[in-house]
PDB file of C-alpha atoms in Angstrom:
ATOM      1  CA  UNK A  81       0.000   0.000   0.000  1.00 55.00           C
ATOM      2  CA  UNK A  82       2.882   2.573   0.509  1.00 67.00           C
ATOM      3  CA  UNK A  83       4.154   2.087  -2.600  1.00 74.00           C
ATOM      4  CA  UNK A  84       0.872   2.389  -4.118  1.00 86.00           C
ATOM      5  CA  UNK A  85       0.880   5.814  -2.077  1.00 87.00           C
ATOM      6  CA  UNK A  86       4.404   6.917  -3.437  1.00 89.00           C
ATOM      7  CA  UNK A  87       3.571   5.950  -6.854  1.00 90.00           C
ATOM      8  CA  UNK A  88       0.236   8.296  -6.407  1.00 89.00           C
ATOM      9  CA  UNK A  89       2.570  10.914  -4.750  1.00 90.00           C
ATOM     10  CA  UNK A  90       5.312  11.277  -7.883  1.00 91.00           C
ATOM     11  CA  UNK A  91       2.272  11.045 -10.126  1.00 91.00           C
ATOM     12  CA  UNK A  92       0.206  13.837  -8.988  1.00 90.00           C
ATOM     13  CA  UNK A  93       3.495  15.837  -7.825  1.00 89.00           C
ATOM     14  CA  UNK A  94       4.500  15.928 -11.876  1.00 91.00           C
ATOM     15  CA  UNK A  95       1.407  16.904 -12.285  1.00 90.00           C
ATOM     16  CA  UNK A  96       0.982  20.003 -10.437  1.00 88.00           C
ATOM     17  CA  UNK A  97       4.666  20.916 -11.356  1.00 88.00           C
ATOM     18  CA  UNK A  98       3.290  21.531 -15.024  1.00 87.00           C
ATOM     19  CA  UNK A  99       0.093  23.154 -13.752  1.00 84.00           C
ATOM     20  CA  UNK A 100      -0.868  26.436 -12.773  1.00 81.00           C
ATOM     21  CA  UNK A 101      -2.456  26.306  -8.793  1.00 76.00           C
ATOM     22  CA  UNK A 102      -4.394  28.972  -9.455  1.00 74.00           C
ATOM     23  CA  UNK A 103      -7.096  26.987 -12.041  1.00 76.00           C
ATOM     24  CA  UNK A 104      -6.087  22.936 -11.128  1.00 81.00           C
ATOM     25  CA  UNK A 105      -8.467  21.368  -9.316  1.00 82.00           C
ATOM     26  CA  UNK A 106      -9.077  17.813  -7.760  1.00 83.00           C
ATOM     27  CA  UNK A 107     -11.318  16.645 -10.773  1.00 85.00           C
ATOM     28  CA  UNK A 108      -8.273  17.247 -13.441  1.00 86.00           C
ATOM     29  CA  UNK A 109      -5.369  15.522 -11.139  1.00 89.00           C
ATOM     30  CA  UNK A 110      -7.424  12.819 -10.342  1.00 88.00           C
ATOM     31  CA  UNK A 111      -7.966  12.481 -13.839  1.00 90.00           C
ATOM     32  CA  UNK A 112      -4.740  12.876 -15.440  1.00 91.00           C
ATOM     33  CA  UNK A 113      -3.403  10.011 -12.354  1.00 90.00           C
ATOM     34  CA  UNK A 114      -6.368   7.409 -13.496  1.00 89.00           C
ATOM     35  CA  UNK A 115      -4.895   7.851 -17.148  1.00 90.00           C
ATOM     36  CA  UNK A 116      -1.480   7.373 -15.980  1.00 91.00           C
ATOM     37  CA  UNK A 117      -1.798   4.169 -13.951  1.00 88.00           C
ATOM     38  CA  UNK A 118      -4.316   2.948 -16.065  1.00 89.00           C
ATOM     39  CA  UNK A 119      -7.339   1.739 -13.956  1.00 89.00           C
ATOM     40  CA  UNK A 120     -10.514   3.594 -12.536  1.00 89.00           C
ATOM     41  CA  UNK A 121      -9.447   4.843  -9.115  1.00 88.00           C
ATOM     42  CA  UNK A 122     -13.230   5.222  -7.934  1.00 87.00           C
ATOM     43  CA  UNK A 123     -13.187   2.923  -5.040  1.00 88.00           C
ATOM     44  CA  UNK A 124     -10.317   5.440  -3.676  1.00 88.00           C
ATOM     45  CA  UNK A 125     -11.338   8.414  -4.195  1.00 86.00           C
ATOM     46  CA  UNK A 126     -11.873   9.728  -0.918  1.00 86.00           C
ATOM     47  CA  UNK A 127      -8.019   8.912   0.013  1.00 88.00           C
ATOM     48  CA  UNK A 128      -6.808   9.842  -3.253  1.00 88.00           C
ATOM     49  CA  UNK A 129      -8.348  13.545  -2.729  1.00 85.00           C
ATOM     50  CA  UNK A 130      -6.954  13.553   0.916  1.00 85.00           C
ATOM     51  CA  UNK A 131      -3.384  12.644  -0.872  1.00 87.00           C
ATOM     52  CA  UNK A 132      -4.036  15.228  -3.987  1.00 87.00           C
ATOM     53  CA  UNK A 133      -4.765  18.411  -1.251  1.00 83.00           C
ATOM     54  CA  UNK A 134      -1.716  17.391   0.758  1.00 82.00           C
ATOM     55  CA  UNK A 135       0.394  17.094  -1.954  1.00 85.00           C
ATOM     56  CA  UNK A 136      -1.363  20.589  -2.879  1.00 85.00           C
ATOM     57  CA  UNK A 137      -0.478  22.466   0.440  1.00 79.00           C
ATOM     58  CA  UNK A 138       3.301  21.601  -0.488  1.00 80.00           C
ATOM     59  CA  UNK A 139       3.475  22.752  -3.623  1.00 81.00           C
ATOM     60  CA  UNK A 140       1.449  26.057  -2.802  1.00 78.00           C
ATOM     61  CA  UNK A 141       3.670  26.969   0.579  1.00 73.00           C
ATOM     62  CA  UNK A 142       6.712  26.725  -2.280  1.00 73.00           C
ATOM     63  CA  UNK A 143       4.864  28.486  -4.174  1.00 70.00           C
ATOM     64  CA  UNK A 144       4.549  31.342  -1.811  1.00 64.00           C
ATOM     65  CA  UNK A 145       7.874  31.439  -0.300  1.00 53.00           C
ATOM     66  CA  UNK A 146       9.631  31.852  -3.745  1.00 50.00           C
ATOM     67  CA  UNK A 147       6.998  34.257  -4.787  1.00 46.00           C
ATOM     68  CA  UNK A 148       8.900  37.650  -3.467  1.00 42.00           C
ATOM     69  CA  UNK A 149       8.032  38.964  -7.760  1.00 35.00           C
ATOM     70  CA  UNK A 150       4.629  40.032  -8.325  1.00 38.00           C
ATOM     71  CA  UNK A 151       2.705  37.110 -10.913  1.00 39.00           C
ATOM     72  CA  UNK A 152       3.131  38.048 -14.348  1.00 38.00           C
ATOM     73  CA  UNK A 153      -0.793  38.735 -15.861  1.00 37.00           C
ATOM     74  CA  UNK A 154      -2.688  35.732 -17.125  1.00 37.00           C
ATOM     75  CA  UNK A 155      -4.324  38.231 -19.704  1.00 38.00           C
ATOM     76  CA  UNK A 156      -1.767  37.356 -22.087  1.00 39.00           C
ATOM     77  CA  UNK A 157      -0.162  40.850 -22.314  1.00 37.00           C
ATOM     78  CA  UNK A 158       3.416  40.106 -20.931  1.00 38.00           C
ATOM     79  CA  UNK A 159       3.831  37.377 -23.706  1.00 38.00           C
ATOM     80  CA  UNK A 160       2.647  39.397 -26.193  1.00 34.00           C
ATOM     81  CA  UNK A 161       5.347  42.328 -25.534  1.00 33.00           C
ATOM     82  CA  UNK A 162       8.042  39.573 -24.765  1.00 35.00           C
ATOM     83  CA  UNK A 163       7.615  38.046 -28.577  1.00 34.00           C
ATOM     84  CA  UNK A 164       7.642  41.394 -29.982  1.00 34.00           C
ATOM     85  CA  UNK A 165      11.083  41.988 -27.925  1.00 35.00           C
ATOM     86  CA  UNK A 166      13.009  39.380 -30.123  1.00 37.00           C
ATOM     87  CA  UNK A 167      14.529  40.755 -32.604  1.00 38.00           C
ATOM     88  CA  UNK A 168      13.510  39.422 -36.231  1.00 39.00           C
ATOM     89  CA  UNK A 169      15.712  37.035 -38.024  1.00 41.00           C
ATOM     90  CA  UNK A 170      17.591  38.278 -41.026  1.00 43.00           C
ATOM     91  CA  UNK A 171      16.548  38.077 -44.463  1.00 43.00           C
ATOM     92  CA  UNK A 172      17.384  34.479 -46.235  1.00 43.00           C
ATOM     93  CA  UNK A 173      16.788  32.268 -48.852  1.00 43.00           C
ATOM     94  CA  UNK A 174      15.426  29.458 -46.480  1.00 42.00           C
ATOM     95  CA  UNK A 175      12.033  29.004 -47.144  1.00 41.00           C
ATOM     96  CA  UNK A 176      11.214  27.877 -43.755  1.00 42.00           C
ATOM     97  CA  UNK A 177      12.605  31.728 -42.500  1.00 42.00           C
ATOM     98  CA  UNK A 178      10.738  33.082 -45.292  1.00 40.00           C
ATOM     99  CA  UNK A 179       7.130  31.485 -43.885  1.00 36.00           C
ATOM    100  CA  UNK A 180       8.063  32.870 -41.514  1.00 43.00           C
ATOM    101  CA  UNK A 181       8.392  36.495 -42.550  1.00 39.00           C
ATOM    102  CA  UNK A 182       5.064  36.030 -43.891  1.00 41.00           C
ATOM    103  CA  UNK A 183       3.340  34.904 -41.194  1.00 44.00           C
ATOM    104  CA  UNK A 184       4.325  38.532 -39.660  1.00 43.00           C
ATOM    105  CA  UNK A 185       1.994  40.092 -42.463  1.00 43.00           C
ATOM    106  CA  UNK A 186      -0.716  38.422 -42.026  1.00 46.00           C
ATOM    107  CA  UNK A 187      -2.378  40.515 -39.391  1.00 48.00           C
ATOM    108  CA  UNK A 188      -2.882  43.389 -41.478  1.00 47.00           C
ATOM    109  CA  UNK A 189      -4.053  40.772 -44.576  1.00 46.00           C
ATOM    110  CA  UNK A 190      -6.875  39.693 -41.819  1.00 47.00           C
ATOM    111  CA  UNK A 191      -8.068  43.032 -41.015  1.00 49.00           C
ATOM    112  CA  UNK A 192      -8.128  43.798 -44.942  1.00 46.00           C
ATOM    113  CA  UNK A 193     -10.583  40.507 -45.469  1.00 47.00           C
ATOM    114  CA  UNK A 194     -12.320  41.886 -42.601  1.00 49.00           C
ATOM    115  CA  UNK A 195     -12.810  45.352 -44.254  1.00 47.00           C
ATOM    116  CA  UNK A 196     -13.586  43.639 -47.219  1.00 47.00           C
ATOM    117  CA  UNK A 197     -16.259  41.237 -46.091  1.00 46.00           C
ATOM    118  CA  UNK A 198     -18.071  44.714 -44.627  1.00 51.00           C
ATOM    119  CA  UNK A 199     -17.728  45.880 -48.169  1.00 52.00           C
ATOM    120  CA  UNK A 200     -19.101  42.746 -49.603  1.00 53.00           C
ATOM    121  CA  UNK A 201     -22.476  43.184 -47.699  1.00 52.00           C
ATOM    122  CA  UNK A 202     -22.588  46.832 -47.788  1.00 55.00           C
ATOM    123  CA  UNK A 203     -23.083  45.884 -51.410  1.00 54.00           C
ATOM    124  CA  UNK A 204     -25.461  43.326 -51.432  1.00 54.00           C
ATOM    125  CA  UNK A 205     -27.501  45.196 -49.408  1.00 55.00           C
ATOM    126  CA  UNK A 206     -26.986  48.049 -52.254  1.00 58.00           C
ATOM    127  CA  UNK A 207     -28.154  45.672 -54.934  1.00 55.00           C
ATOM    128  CA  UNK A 208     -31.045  44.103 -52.800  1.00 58.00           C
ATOM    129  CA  UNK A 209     -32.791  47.962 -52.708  1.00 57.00           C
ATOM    130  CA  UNK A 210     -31.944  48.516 -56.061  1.00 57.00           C
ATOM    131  CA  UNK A 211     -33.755  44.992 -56.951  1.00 54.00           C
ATOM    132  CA  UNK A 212     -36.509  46.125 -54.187  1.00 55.00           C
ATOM    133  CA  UNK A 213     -37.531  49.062 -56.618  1.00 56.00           C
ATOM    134  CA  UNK A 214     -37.509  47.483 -59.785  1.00 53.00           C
ATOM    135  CA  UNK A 215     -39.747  44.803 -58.376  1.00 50.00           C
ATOM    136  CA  UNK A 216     -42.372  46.845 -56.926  1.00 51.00           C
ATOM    137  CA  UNK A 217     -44.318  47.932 -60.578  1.00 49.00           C
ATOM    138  CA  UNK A 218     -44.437  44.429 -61.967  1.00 47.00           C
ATOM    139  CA  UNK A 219     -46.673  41.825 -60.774  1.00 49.00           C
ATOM    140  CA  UNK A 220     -44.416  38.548 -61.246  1.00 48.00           C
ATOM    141  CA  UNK A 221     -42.426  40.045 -58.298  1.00 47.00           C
ATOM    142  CA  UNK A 222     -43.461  37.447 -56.231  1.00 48.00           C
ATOM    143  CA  UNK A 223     -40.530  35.014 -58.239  1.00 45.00           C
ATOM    144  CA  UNK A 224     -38.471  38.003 -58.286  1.00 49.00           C
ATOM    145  CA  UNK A 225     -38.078  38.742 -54.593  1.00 50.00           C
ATOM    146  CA  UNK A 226     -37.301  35.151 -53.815  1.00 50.00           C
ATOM    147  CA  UNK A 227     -33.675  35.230 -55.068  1.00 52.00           C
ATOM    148  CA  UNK A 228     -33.145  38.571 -53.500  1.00 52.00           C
ATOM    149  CA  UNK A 229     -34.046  37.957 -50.108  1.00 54.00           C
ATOM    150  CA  UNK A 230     -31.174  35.196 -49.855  1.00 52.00           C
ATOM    151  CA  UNK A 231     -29.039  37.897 -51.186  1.00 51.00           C
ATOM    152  CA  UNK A 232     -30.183  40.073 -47.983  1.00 50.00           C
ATOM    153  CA  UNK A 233     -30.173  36.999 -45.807  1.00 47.00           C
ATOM    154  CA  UNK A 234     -26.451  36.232 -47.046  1.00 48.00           C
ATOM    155  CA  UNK A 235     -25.586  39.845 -46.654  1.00 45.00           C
ATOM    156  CA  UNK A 236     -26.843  39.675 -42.949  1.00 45.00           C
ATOM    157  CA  UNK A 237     -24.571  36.134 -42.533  1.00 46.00           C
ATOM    158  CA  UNK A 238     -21.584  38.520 -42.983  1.00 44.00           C
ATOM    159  CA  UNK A 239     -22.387  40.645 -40.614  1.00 45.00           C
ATOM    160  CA  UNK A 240     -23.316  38.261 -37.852  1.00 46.00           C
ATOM    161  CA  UNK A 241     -19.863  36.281 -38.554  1.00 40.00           C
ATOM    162  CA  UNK A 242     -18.170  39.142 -38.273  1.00 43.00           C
ATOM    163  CA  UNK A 243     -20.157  39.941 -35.098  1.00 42.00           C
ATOM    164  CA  UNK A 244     -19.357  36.675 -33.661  1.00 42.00           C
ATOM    165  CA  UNK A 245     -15.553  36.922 -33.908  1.00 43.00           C
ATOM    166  CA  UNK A 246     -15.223  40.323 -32.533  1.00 44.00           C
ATOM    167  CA  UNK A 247     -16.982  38.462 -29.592  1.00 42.00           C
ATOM    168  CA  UNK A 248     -15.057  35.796 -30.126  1.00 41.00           C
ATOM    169  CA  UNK A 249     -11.780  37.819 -29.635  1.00 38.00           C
ATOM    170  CA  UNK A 250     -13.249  40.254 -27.207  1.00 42.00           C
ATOM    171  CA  UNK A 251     -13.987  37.679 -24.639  1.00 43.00           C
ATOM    172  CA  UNK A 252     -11.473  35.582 -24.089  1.00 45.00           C
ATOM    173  CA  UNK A 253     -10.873  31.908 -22.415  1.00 44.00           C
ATOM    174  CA  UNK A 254      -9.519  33.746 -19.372  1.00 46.00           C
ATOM    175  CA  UNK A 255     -13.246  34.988 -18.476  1.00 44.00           C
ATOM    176  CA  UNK A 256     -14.663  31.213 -18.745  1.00 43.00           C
ATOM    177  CA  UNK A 257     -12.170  29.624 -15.943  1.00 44.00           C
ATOM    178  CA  UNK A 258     -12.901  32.279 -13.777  1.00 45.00           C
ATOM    179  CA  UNK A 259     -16.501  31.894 -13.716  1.00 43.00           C
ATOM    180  CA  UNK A 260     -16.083  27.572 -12.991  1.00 50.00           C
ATOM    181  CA  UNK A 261     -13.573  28.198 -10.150  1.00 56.00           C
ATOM    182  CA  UNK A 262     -16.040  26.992  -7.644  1.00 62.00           C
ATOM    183  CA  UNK A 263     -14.784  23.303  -6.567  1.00 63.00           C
ATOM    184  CA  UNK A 264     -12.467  21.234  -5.641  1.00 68.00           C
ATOM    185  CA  UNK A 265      -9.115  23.220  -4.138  1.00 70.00           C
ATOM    186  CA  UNK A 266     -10.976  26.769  -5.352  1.00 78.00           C
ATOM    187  CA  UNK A 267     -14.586  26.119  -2.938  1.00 85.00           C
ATOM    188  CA  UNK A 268     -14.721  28.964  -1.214  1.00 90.00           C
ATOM    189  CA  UNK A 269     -14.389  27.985   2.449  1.00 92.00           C
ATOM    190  CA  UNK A 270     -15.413  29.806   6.224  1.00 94.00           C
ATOM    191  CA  UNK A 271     -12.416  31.340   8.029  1.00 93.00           C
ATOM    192  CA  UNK A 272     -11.873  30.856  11.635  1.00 94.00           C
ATOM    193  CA  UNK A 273     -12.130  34.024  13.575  1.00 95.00           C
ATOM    194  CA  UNK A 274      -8.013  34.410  14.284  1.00 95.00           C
ATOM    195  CA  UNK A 275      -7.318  33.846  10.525  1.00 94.00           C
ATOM    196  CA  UNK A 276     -10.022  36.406   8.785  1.00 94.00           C
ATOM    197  CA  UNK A 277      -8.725  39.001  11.782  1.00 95.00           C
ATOM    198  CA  UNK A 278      -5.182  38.108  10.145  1.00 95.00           C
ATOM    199  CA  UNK A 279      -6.228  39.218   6.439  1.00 94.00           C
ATOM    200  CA  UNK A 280      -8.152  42.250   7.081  1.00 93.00           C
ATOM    201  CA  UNK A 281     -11.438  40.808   8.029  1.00 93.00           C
ATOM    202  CA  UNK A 282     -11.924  38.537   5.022  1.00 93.00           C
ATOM    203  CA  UNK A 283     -14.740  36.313   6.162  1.00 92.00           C
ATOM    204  CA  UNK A 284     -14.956  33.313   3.103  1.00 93.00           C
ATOM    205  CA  UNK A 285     -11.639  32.831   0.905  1.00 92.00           C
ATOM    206  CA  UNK A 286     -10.923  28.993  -1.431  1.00 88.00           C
ATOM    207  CA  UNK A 287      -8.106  27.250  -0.120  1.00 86.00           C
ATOM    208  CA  UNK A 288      -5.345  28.902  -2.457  1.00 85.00           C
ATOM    209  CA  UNK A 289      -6.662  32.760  -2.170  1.00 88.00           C
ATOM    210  CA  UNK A 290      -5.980  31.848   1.699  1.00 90.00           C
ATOM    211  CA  UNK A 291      -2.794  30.704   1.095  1.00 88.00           C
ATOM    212  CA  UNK A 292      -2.013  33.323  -1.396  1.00 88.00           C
ATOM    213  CA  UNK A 293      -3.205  36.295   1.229  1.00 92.00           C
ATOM    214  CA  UNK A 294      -1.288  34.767   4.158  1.00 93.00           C
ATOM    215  CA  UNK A 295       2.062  34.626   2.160  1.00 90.00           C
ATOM    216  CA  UNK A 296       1.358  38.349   1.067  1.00 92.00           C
ATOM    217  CA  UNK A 297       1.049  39.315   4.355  1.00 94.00           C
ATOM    218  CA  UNK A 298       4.236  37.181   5.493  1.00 93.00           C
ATOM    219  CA  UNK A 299       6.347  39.349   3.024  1.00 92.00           C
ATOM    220  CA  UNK A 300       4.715  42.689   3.568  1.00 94.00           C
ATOM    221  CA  UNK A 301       5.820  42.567   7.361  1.00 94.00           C
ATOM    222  CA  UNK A 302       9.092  40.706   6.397  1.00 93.00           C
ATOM    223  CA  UNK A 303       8.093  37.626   8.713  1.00 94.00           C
ATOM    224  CA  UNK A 304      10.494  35.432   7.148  1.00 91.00           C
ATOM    225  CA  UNK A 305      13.952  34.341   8.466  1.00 92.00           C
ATOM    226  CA  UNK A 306      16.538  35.875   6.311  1.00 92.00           C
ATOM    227  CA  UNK A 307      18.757  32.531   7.467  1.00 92.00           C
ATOM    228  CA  UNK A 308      16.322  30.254   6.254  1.00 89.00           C
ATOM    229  CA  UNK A 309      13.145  32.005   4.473  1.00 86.00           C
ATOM    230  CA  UNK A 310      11.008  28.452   5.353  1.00 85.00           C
ATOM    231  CA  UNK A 311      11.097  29.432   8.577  1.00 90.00           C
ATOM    232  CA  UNK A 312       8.087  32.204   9.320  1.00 93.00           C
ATOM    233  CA  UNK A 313       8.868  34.624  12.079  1.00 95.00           C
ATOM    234  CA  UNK A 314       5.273  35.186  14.109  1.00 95.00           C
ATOM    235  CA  UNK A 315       4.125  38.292  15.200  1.00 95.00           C
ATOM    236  CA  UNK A 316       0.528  38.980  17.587  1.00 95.00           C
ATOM    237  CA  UNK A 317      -2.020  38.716  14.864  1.00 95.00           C
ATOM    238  CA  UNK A 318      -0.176  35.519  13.013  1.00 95.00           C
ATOM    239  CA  UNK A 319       0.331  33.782  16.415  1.00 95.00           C
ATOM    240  CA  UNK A 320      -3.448  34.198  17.458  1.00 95.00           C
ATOM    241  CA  UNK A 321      -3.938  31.621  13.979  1.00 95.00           C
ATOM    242  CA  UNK A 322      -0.327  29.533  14.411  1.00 94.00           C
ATOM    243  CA  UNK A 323      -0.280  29.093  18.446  1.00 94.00           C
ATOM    244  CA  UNK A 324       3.378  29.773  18.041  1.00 94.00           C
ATOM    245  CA  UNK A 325       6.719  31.971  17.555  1.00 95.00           C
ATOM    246  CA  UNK A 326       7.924  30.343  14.900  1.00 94.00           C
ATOM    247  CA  UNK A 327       6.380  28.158  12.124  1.00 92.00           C
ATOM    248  CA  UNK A 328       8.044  26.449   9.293  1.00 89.00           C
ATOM    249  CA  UNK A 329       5.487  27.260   5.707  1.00 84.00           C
ATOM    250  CA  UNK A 330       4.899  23.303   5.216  1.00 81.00           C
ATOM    251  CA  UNK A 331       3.732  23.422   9.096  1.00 85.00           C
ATOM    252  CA  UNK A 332       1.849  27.090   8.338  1.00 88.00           C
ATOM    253  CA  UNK A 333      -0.028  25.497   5.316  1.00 83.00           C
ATOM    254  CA  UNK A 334      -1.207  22.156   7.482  1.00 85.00           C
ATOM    255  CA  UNK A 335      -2.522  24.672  10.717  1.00 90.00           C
ATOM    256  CA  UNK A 336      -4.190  27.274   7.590  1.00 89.00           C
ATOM    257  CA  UNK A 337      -6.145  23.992   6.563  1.00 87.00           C
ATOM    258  CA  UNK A 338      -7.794  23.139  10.598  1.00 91.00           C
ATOM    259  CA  UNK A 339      -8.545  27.321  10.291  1.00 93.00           C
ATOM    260  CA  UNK A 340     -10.958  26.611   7.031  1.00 92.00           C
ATOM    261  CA  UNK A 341     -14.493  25.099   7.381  1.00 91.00           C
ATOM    262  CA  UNK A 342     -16.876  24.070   4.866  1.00 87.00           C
ATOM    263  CA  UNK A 343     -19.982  26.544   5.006  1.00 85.00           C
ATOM    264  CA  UNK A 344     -22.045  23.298   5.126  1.00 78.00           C
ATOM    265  CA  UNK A 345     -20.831  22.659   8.640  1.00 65.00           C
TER     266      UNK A 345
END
């Protein structure tokens, strides 16, 4: 059974190293483990999730002791300006440099199409009055406004596709995991008294905004040891949560968890 247990353990260790703690939860590690030892994992599911938010606490106390930057955005923009930092390559013959090159252009090619499919049913719509006025004085204009009105209809089409990928781009992935952050390691939780009087009065945090919060307030009042920054120097309002002078972060993150309650209880 142990080395069932460490097996689990490296599994789901590899696979928060590759994952961002901020949108993993419990249903995707338990998941990506089944898939890697090969067999449903059902009948252990309440020790695997014990083993998976354990294994979670460790990686998120690293997390926060290393974390003396500020996180980079998840919007995207940082990436965007560090691509456009790298300097282009020079002009050659290869053809796989000269793709490329032309892959560069084809942002201003898009927004031409895009210009162009507005022209396109700017048009069409053009033609379908013209056809409108011609129709009215004749009496077969029954058969004649049939063909015109998909002309109008396909003229509309344009529109609405172009509609729906401004939306598209507009809104983007970011927005969607946000809004499902509500299980697993991100269910909001109750906060004992002591710990919501340590982060400014915060009465329901998940498990890894109370984590986060604690470790900003660690490095805002420069709790940690300089010696040996694991170690977490306590003053009043963190040893009213912690019972202690001194707590090491793998400690911190095991007392946080018997400070969080599940509003059910």
């Amino acid at each position: 059974m142990s080395h069932t247990r460490a097996r689990y353990t490296e599994i789901i260790d590899s696979i928060l190293a590759k994952s961002d703690l901020n949108t993993i939860s419990t249903k995707s590690i338990r998941k990506g483990l089944q898939d890697v030892v090969g067999y449903d994992l059902t009948p252990q599911k309440s020790e695997i999730k014990a083993l998976m938010i354990s294994r979670f606490d460790i990686f998120a106390a690293k997390n926060g002791a290393g974390a003396d930057a500020d996180e980079p955005p998840s919007n995207g923009y940082q990436d965007a300006e560090s691509v456009s930092a790298v300097p282009s390559p020079p002009p050659s013959s290869s053809p796989r440099r000269g793709f490329r090159t032309k892959r560069h252009v084809t942002s201003p090619k898009k927004r031409k199409q895009d210009t162009d499919i507005d022209g396109d049913a700017a048009f069409a719509a053009k033609l379908q009055a013209e056809e409108n006025k011609r129709a009215r004085p004749t009496r077969g204009g029954n058969s004649r406004r049939t063909a015109p009105a998909k002309k109008k209809s396909k003229a509309k089409t344009s529109k609405r596709v172009k509609a729906e990928d401004d939306s598209d781009i507009g809104s983007g992935s970011d927005t969607k995991k946000e809004v499902n952050r509500s299980g697993g390691f991100h269910k909001p939780l109750n906060l004992s008294p002591p710990l919501s009087a340590l982060l400014g009065g915060e009465v329901t945090l998940s498990r890894p905004q109370t984590v986060k919060k604690v470790w900003q307030y660690i490095r805002e009042n420069e709790l940690q040891d300089p010696s040996d920054r694991r170690q977490i120097r306590c003053n009043d309002a963190m040893r009213a949560v912690f019972k202690q002078d001194r707590v090491h972060m793998f400690t911190m993150t095991k007392i946080l968890n018997q400070n969080l309650y599940n509003p059910d209880e």
